[in-house]
Amino acid sequence: MTLTDDELRTETFAERRRLADLLDGLTPEQWAHPSLCEGWRVREVVAHITLAYRHSGLRVVAGILAAGGNFNRYADKVARKDTATTSDAELLKSLRDNAEHPWTPPRGGQAGALAHDVLHGLDITEPLGLQPAPPARIAAAIGDPDKRQLKYFGVDLTGVSLRGTDADITIGDGDPVDLPAKDIALIVGGRRPVPGR
């Protein structure tokens, strides 16, 4: 099922509100818990999710250039710096206050914004054993990733077809592997290996 930009925007805003509500109930120990993003705790993931709300576009571009054009290096540096100077409560407030912020990633559009928030939400909920986004929202976030997107995360689905058991989603065209939508998202987002590999 393909969603319109307006439908994707509605889902993105709903996911940000869901994450804010979930984070509001975390203990300090949970905020300090390791996430699925290597080297980041939950608080660094939230700092990353809210980066665009707290830093201007020009500041981000300047930071990426200073990191030699490597976005991942820049994102890691700024997430660590921001969590050293910003409290968990301030990060939560930034997310809640900007639930309907119009930010979309370069080249990703509204679908990219939803994918960003859903995948990073899973980076938080999976290690803490908390409820993920609804399966239909996860399926909308995954969409139909192209080879460039899969390559970015180091994912090779040659010979494999990932099929949702709780949402209408199929990715790949090989031997079928039936999984919940959240597990498919974790695979195509490079957080888990492709089954059988």
Short mmCIF file of C-alpha atoms in Angstrom, two decimals:
data_model
loop_
_atom_site.label_atom_id
_atom_site.label_comp_id
_atom_site.label_asym_id
_atom_site.label_seq_id
_atom_site.Cartn_x
_atom_site.Cartn_y
_atom_site.Cartn_z
CA MET A 1 0.00 0.00 0.00
CA THR A 2 1.42 3.37 -1.04
CA LEU A 3 0.56 6.38 1.10
CA THR A 4 0.23 9.96 -0.10
CA ASP A 5 2.55 12.63 1.29
CA ASP A 6 -0.30 13.88 3.49
CA GLU A 7 -0.84 10.37 4.87
CA LEU A 8 2.91 9.92 5.43
CA ARG A 9 3.02 13.29 7.22
CA THR A 10 0.15 12.24 9.49
CA GLU A 11 1.96 9.00 10.34
CA THR A 12 5.24 10.86 10.97
CA PHE A 13 3.59 13.30 13.37
CA ALA A 14 1.81 10.42 15.14
CA GLU A 15 5.08 8.53 15.52
CA ARG A 16 6.83 11.55 17.05
CA ARG A 17 4.01 11.95 19.56
CA ARG A 18 4.11 8.21 20.34
CA LEU A 19 7.86 8.38 20.93
CA ALA A 20 7.52 11.46 23.13
CA ASP A 21 4.89 9.70 25.26
CA LEU A 22 7.06 6.59 25.51
CA LEU A 23 10.19 8.58 26.46
CA ASP A 24 8.25 10.53 29.07
CA GLY A 25 7.92 7.34 31.10
CA LEU A 26 11.58 6.29 31.00
CA THR A 27 13.80 6.18 34.05
CA PRO A 28 17.27 7.81 34.03
CA GLU A 29 18.71 4.29 33.71
CA GLN A 30 16.63 3.67 30.58
CA TRP A 31 17.77 6.96 29.05
CA ALA A 32 21.34 5.75 29.65
CA HIS A 33 20.67 2.26 28.22
CA PRO A 34 22.57 1.23 25.06
CA SER A 35 20.48 1.54 21.90
CA LEU A 36 20.76 -0.45 18.68
CA CYS A 37 22.91 2.38 17.26
CA GLU A 38 26.47 1.34 18.00
CA GLY A 39 28.00 3.46 20.74
CA TRP A 40 24.82 5.44 21.40
CA ARG A 41 22.60 5.31 24.42
CA VAL A 42 18.90 6.11 24.19
CA ARG A 43 19.71 9.78 24.87
CA GLU A 44 22.06 10.01 21.85
CA VAL A 45 19.37 8.53 19.62
CA VAL A 46 16.87 11.14 20.86
CA ALA A 47 19.47 13.88 20.32
CA HIS A 48 19.86 12.61 16.76
CA ILE A 49 16.11 12.42 16.13
CA THR A 50 15.75 16.04 17.30
CA LEU A 51 18.89 17.36 15.58
CA ALA A 52 16.97 19.20 12.86
CA TYR A 53 14.80 20.97 15.44
CA ARG A 54 17.72 22.29 17.47
CA HIS A 55 20.32 23.08 14.78
CA SER A 56 19.90 25.24 11.68
CA GLY A 57 20.40 23.76 8.23
CA LEU A 58 23.49 25.93 7.72
CA ARG A 59 24.98 24.72 10.99
CA VAL A 60 24.40 21.11 9.98
CA VAL A 61 25.98 21.62 6.55
CA ALA A 62 28.99 23.36 8.15
CA GLY A 63 29.33 20.47 10.60
CA ILE A 64 29.23 17.87 7.83
CA LEU A 65 31.88 19.78 5.88
CA ALA A 66 34.04 20.00 9.01
CA ALA A 67 33.68 16.20 9.33
CA GLY A 68 35.16 15.77 5.86
CA GLY A 69 31.76 15.35 4.26
CA ASN A 70 31.02 12.27 6.36
CA PHE A 71 27.48 12.62 7.73
CA ASN A 72 27.80 9.66 10.09
CA ARG A 73 30.94 11.11 11.68
CA TYR A 74 29.19 14.47 12.06
CA ALA A 75 26.01 12.89 13.48
CA ASP A 76 28.00 10.95 16.07
CA LYS A 77 29.97 14.01 17.16
CA VAL A 78 26.93 16.27 17.48
CA ALA A 79 24.83 13.64 19.29
CA ARG A 80 27.55 13.16 21.90
CA LYS A 81 28.12 16.91 22.26
CA ASP A 82 24.41 17.63 22.56
CA THR A 83 23.82 14.99 25.23
CA ALA A 84 26.70 16.45 27.25
CA THR A 85 25.03 19.87 27.28
CA THR A 86 21.30 19.05 27.03
CA SER A 87 19.27 17.24 29.67
CA ASP A 88 17.01 14.29 28.91
CA ALA A 89 14.03 16.48 29.79
CA GLU A 90 15.16 19.11 27.28
CA LEU A 91 15.60 16.49 24.56
CA LEU A 92 12.11 15.15 25.30
CA LYS A 93 10.66 18.67 25.18
CA SER A 94 12.35 19.25 21.82
CA LEU A 95 10.71 16.13 20.42
CA ARG A 96 7.28 16.88 21.86
CA ASP A 97 7.32 20.56 20.86
CA ASN A 98 8.32 19.65 17.29
CA ALA A 99 6.02 16.69 16.69
CA GLU A 100 4.64 18.50 13.63
CA HIS A 101 7.93 19.99 12.43
CA PRO A 102 8.11 19.96 8.60
CA TRP A 103 11.67 18.53 8.46
CA THR A 104 12.38 15.89 5.82
CA PRO A 105 15.81 14.43 5.04
CA PRO A 106 17.61 15.39 1.84
CA ARG A 107 16.48 13.11 -1.00
CA GLY A 108 14.15 11.28 1.38
CA GLY A 109 11.07 13.47 1.36
CA GLN A 110 8.15 12.72 3.66
CA ALA A 111 8.70 8.97 3.36
CA GLY A 112 12.27 9.49 4.56
CA ALA A 113 11.11 11.47 7.58
CA LEU A 114 8.77 8.66 8.61
CA ALA A 115 11.44 6.02 8.03
CA HIS A 116 13.95 8.04 10.07
CA ASP A 117 11.66 8.35 13.08
CA VAL A 118 10.33 4.79 12.96
CA LEU A 119 13.75 3.16 12.58
CA HIS A 120 15.33 5.24 15.32
CA GLY A 121 12.27 4.53 17.45
CA LEU A 122 13.08 0.82 17.06
CA ASP A 123 16.67 1.60 18.07
CA ILE A 124 15.17 2.64 21.40
CA THR A 125 12.25 0.24 21.92
CA GLU A 126 13.99 -3.01 20.96
CA PRO A 127 16.77 -3.00 23.58
CA LEU A 128 14.38 -1.70 26.25
CA GLY A 129 11.71 -4.31 25.43
CA LEU A 130 9.10 -1.63 24.78
CA GLN A 131 6.21 -1.52 22.31
CA PRO A 132 7.26 -0.64 18.74
CA ALA A 133 5.31 1.51 16.32
CA PRO A 134 2.14 -0.09 14.90
CA PRO A 135 2.95 -2.66 12.17
CA ALA A 136 1.13 -0.71 9.43
CA ARG A 137 3.18 2.41 10.28
CA ILE A 138 6.39 0.40 10.19
CA ALA A 139 5.40 -1.04 6.80
CA ALA A 140 4.69 2.46 5.48
CA ALA A 141 8.07 3.61 6.79
CA ILE A 142 9.94 0.76 5.11
CA GLY A 143 8.10 1.21 1.83
CA ASP A 144 9.95 -0.45 -1.02
CA PRO A 145 13.65 0.33 -0.49
CA ASP A 146 15.81 0.47 -3.59
CA LYS A 147 19.27 -1.07 -3.93
CA ARG A 148 20.96 2.24 -3.01
CA GLN A 149 19.07 2.40 0.28
CA LEU A 150 19.82 -1.23 1.11
CA LYS A 151 23.49 -0.77 0.19
CA TYR A 152 23.71 2.23 2.54
CA PHE A 153 22.86 -0.12 5.42
CA GLY A 154 24.99 -2.97 4.07
CA VAL A 155 21.99 -5.16 3.26
CA ASP A 156 21.97 -7.73 0.44
CA LEU A 157 18.60 -9.39 -0.13
CA THR A 158 19.71 -11.45 -3.14
CA GLY A 159 17.63 -14.62 -3.18
CA VAL A 160 15.44 -13.54 -0.25
CA SER A 161 11.93 -12.13 -0.01
CA LEU A 162 10.94 -10.65 3.36
CA ARG A 163 7.16 -10.87 3.87
CA GLY A 164 5.21 -9.25 6.67
CA THR A 165 3.14 -11.44 8.95
CA ASP A 166 1.36 -8.49 10.58
CA ALA A 167 1.36 -5.89 7.79
CA ASP A 168 1.09 -5.77 4.01
CA ILE A 169 4.76 -5.63 3.02
CA THR A 170 7.06 -7.69 0.81
CA ILE A 171 10.66 -6.76 0.04
CA GLY A 172 12.83 -8.74 -2.36
CA ASP A 173 11.93 -11.46 -4.82
CA GLY A 174 13.67 -14.62 -3.66
CA ASP A 175 12.80 -17.36 -1.21
CA PRO A 176 10.12 -16.10 1.20
CA VAL A 177 10.91 -15.42 4.83
CA ASP A 178 7.87 -14.47 6.92
CA LEU A 179 8.51 -11.99 9.73
CA PRO A 180 6.76 -9.25 11.72
CA ALA A 181 7.12 -5.80 10.14
CA LYS A 182 9.43 -4.59 12.92
CA ASP A 183 11.88 -7.41 12.22
CA ILE A 184 11.84 -6.60 8.52
CA ALA A 185 12.57 -2.95 9.37
CA LEU A 186 15.49 -3.98 11.58
CA ILE A 187 16.91 -6.10 8.75
CA VAL A 188 16.56 -3.54 5.95
CA GLY A 189 17.86 -0.86 8.34
CA GLY A 190 21.02 -2.89 8.94
CA ARG A 191 20.27 -3.61 12.61
CA ARG A 192 19.88 -7.38 12.16
CA PRO A 193 21.37 -9.81 9.65
CA VAL A 194 19.39 -11.18 6.73
CA PRO A 195 17.98 -14.56 7.87
CA GLY A 196 20.23 -17.46 6.92
CA ARG A 197 23.32 -15.28 6.47
#
